[in-house]
Amino acid sequence: MKPLILSLSLALAAPLLATVPLPAQAQQAAATPGQQVVANGSRILATLQQRRAEFRKNPAALRAFIDTELRGTFDSNYAARLVLGTHGRGASDADVKLFADAMVDNLMQRYGTALLDFEGKPRLRLKGETALPGGRGVKVSTELLRDNGAPVPV
């Protein structure tokens, strides 16, 4: 079951990277969740571009940067429950957390490494915002615009 779950996590969790939990929203009340995601994402992209050579030579530095920047804005338990779907119904909170941690580690590593390979100056475009059930936050849909290529949904 674990290989299937990891495959599903990679296929289904990509849009969830742009999920903003309510505490982050409350800290920056003047900006909408979408504006926060675009501003933070743009800052992260700029840093990745500026430090590209360093991060290619030192993957541990890239991982530390990605972890520091993204862990606080990613609701990993909610994302894990969505990815697990019916497979997670009988799972304990500890099992879901274990899966969530593994999923986040995998996604953060893959996204960070992939973003180093973009040529030019990629930028984010806000597509929409959707409130999550139960006041859990807001799902923000964005896409990554490349200088020469089709937009990439995030």
mmCIF file of C-alpha atoms in Angstrom:
data_model
loop_
_atom_site.group_PDB
_atom_site.id
_atom_site.type_symbol
_atom_site.label_atom_id
_atom_site.label_comp_id
_atom_site.label_asym_id
_atom_site.label_seq_id
_atom_site.Cartn_x
_atom_site.Cartn_y
_atom_site.Cartn_z
ATOM 1 C CA MET A 1 0.000 0.000 0.000
ATOM 2 C CA LYS A 2 2.862 2.436 0.730
ATOM 3 C CA PRO A 3 4.171 2.622 -2.880
ATOM 4 C CA LEU A 4 0.634 3.322 -4.103
ATOM 5 C CA ILE A 5 0.136 6.004 -1.460
ATOM 6 C CA LEU A 6 3.442 7.696 -2.293
ATOM 7 C CA SER A 7 2.544 7.682 -5.998
ATOM 8 C CA LEU A 8 -0.845 9.173 -5.205
ATOM 9 C CA SER A 9 0.739 11.809 -3.002
ATOM 10 C CA LEU A 10 2.952 13.015 -5.827
ATOM 11 C CA ALA A 11 0.052 13.117 -8.270
ATOM 12 C CA LEU A 12 -2.546 14.703 -6.014
ATOM 13 C CA ALA A 13 -0.713 16.876 -3.523
ATOM 14 C CA ALA A 14 0.982 19.334 -5.903
ATOM 15 C CA PRO A 15 -1.866 21.896 -5.772
ATOM 16 C CA LEU A 16 -1.807 21.727 -1.994
ATOM 17 C CA LEU A 17 1.582 23.380 -1.753
ATOM 18 C CA ALA A 18 -0.220 26.645 -2.103
ATOM 19 C CA THR A 19 -2.528 26.114 0.882
ATOM 20 C CA VAL A 20 -2.411 28.882 3.470
ATOM 21 C CA PRO A 21 -3.537 27.998 7.012
ATOM 22 C CA LEU A 22 -5.559 30.552 8.906
ATOM 23 C CA PRO A 23 -2.808 31.493 11.406
ATOM 24 C CA ALA A 24 -0.640 32.787 8.531
ATOM 25 C CA GLN A 25 -3.669 34.652 7.189
ATOM 26 C CA ALA A 26 -4.286 36.303 10.555
ATOM 27 C CA GLN A 27 -0.661 37.443 10.825
ATOM 28 C CA GLN A 28 -0.879 39.403 7.589
ATOM 29 C CA ALA A 29 -4.481 40.620 7.687
ATOM 30 C CA ALA A 30 -3.889 43.350 5.091
ATOM 31 C CA ALA A 31 -3.034 40.832 2.346
ATOM 32 C CA THR A 32 -5.329 38.150 0.972
ATOM 33 C CA PRO A 33 -4.092 34.547 1.143
ATOM 34 C CA GLY A 34 -3.464 34.673 -2.603
ATOM 35 C CA GLN A 35 -1.375 37.811 -2.282
ATOM 36 C CA GLN A 36 0.601 36.199 0.544
ATOM 37 C CA VAL A 37 1.288 33.079 -1.540
ATOM 38 C CA VAL A 38 2.380 35.103 -4.580
ATOM 39 C CA ALA A 39 4.575 37.437 -2.488
ATOM 40 C CA ASN A 40 6.227 34.582 -0.568
ATOM 41 C CA GLY A 41 6.551 32.439 -3.683
ATOM 42 C CA SER A 42 8.117 35.298 -5.633
ATOM 43 C CA ARG A 43 10.604 35.915 -2.833
ATOM 44 C CA ILE A 44 11.472 32.194 -2.720
ATOM 45 C CA LEU A 45 11.885 32.032 -6.512
ATOM 46 C CA ALA A 46 14.166 35.079 -6.456
ATOM 47 C CA THR A 47 16.314 33.501 -3.735
ATOM 48 C CA LEU A 48 16.505 30.220 -5.648
ATOM 49 C CA GLN A 49 17.633 32.114 -8.745
ATOM 50 C CA GLN A 50 20.220 34.146 -6.812
ATOM 51 C CA ARG A 51 21.628 31.146 -4.945
ATOM 52 C CA ARG A 52 21.260 28.577 -7.762
ATOM 53 C CA ALA A 53 24.981 27.747 -7.981
ATOM 54 C CA GLU A 54 25.267 27.364 -4.199
ATOM 55 C CA PHE A 55 22.188 25.141 -3.984
ATOM 56 C CA ARG A 56 23.367 22.919 -6.859
ATOM 57 C CA LYS A 57 26.687 22.354 -5.086
ATOM 58 C CA ASN A 58 25.089 21.900 -1.660
ATOM 59 C CA PRO A 59 21.739 20.038 -1.728
ATOM 60 C CA ALA A 60 21.598 20.165 2.104
ATOM 61 C CA ALA A 61 21.526 23.981 1.955
ATOM 62 C CA LEU A 62 18.697 23.825 -0.600
ATOM 63 C CA ARG A 63 16.728 21.425 1.581
ATOM 64 C CA ALA A 64 17.219 23.622 4.661
ATOM 65 C CA PHE A 65 16.087 26.698 2.725
ATOM 66 C CA ILE A 66 12.987 24.959 1.329
ATOM 67 C CA ASP A 67 12.103 23.482 4.742
ATOM 68 C CA THR A 68 12.458 26.861 6.451
ATOM 69 C CA GLU A 69 10.400 28.684 3.841
ATOM 70 C CA LEU A 70 7.572 26.273 3.178
ATOM 71 C CA ARG A 71 6.924 24.105 6.231
ATOM 72 C CA GLY A 72 5.049 26.843 8.086
ATOM 73 C CA THR A 73 2.547 27.452 5.289
ATOM 74 C CA PHE A 74 1.768 23.864 4.330
ATOM 75 C CA ASP A 75 -1.007 22.069 6.216
ATOM 76 C CA SER A 76 0.562 18.638 5.896
ATOM 77 C CA ASN A 77 -2.013 16.713 7.947
ATOM 78 C CA TYR A 78 -4.910 18.106 5.908
ATOM 79 C CA ALA A 79 -3.031 17.381 2.661
ATOM 80 C CA ALA A 80 -2.218 13.857 3.839
ATOM 81 C CA ARG A 81 -5.868 13.154 4.654
ATOM 82 C CA LEU A 82 -6.876 14.378 1.172
ATOM 83 C CA VAL A 83 -4.248 12.220 -0.524
ATOM 84 C CA LEU A 84 -5.032 9.155 1.565
ATOM 85 C CA GLY A 85 -8.761 9.507 0.939
ATOM 86 C CA THR A 86 -10.621 6.365 1.943
ATOM 87 C CA HIS A 87 -7.317 4.625 2.773
ATOM 88 C CA GLY A 88 -6.838 6.995 5.689
ATOM 89 C CA ARG A 89 -10.221 6.495 7.345
ATOM 90 C CA GLY A 90 -9.008 3.862 9.762
ATOM 91 C CA ALA A 91 -5.543 5.314 10.182
ATOM 92 C CA SER A 92 -4.461 6.681 13.532
ATOM 93 C CA ASP A 93 -3.374 10.317 13.879
ATOM 94 C CA ALA A 94 0.204 9.054 14.356
ATOM 95 C CA ASP A 95 0.061 7.087 11.083
ATOM 96 C CA VAL A 96 -1.347 10.073 9.207
ATOM 97 C CA LYS A 97 1.398 12.276 10.661
ATOM 98 C CA LEU A 98 4.052 9.759 9.611
ATOM 99 C CA PHE A 99 2.626 9.714 6.080
ATOM 100 C CA ALA A 100 2.293 13.516 6.041
ATOM 101 C CA ASP A 101 5.922 13.994 7.071
ATOM 102 C CA ALA A 102 7.149 11.578 4.376
ATOM 103 C CA MET A 103 4.935 13.216 1.741
ATOM 104 C CA VAL A 104 6.108 16.726 2.633
ATOM 105 C CA ASP A 105 9.772 15.685 2.675
ATOM 106 C CA ASN A 106 9.392 14.135 -0.770
ATOM 107 C CA LEU A 107 7.474 17.069 -2.250
ATOM 108 C CA MET A 108 9.759 19.732 -0.810
ATOM 109 C CA GLN A 109 12.845 17.971 -2.147
ATOM 110 C CA ARG A 110 11.334 17.475 -5.611
ATOM 111 C CA TYR A 111 9.937 20.996 -5.911
ATOM 112 C CA GLY A 112 13.126 22.649 -4.698
ATOM 113 C CA THR A 113 15.302 20.679 -7.089
ATOM 114 C CA ALA A 114 12.911 21.196 -10.015
ATOM 115 C CA LEU A 115 12.771 24.946 -9.433
ATOM 116 C CA LEU A 116 16.548 25.172 -9.792
ATOM 117 C CA ASP A 117 16.204 23.856 -13.354
ATOM 118 C CA PHE A 118 13.889 26.611 -14.607
ATOM 119 C CA GLU A 119 15.598 28.905 -17.084
ATOM 120 C CA GLY A 120 15.038 32.660 -17.112
ATOM 121 C CA LYS A 121 12.995 34.281 -14.386
ATOM 122 C CA PRO A 122 9.929 32.208 -13.514
ATOM 123 C CA ARG A 123 7.105 34.095 -11.792
ATOM 124 C CA LEU A 124 3.851 33.186 -10.072
ATOM 125 C CA ARG A 125 0.374 34.145 -11.209
ATOM 126 C CA LEU A 126 -2.661 33.921 -8.917
ATOM 127 C CA LYS A 127 -5.516 31.901 -10.419
ATOM 128 C CA GLY A 128 -7.968 31.775 -7.536
ATOM 129 C CA GLU A 129 -8.746 31.300 -3.851
ATOM 130 C CA THR A 130 -11.163 28.799 -2.299
ATOM 131 C CA ALA A 131 -12.134 28.634 1.382
ATOM 132 C CA LEU A 132 -11.572 25.200 2.917
ATOM 133 C CA PRO A 133 -14.383 23.537 4.870
ATOM 134 C CA GLY A 134 -14.611 24.198 8.582
ATOM 135 C CA GLY A 135 -12.582 27.389 8.453
ATOM 136 C CA ARG A 136 -9.340 25.397 8.012
ATOM 137 C CA GLY A 137 -7.817 27.970 5.688
ATOM 138 C CA VAL A 138 -7.823 28.922 2.042
ATOM 139 C CA LYS A 139 -6.656 26.911 -0.964
ATOM 140 C CA VAL A 140 -4.761 29.210 -3.299
ATOM 141 C CA SER A 141 -4.400 28.173 -6.939
ATOM 142 C CA THR A 142 -1.395 29.565 -8.767
ATOM 143 C CA GLU A 143 0.647 28.818 -11.834
ATOM 144 C CA LEU A 144 4.317 29.234 -12.558
ATOM 145 C CA LEU A 145 4.967 31.298 -15.676
ATOM 146 C CA ARG A 146 8.146 30.539 -17.585
ATOM 147 C CA ASP A 147 9.852 32.777 -20.134
ATOM 148 C CA ASN A 148 9.589 30.179 -22.873
ATOM 149 C CA GLY A 149 7.046 27.514 -22.126
ATOM 150 C CA ALA A 150 3.521 26.777 -21.052
ATOM 151 C CA PRO A 151 2.404 27.795 -17.544
ATOM 152 C CA VAL A 152 2.872 25.122 -14.873
ATOM 153 C CA PRO A 153 0.002 24.693 -12.378
ATOM 154 C CA VAL A 154 1.097 24.828 -8.733
#
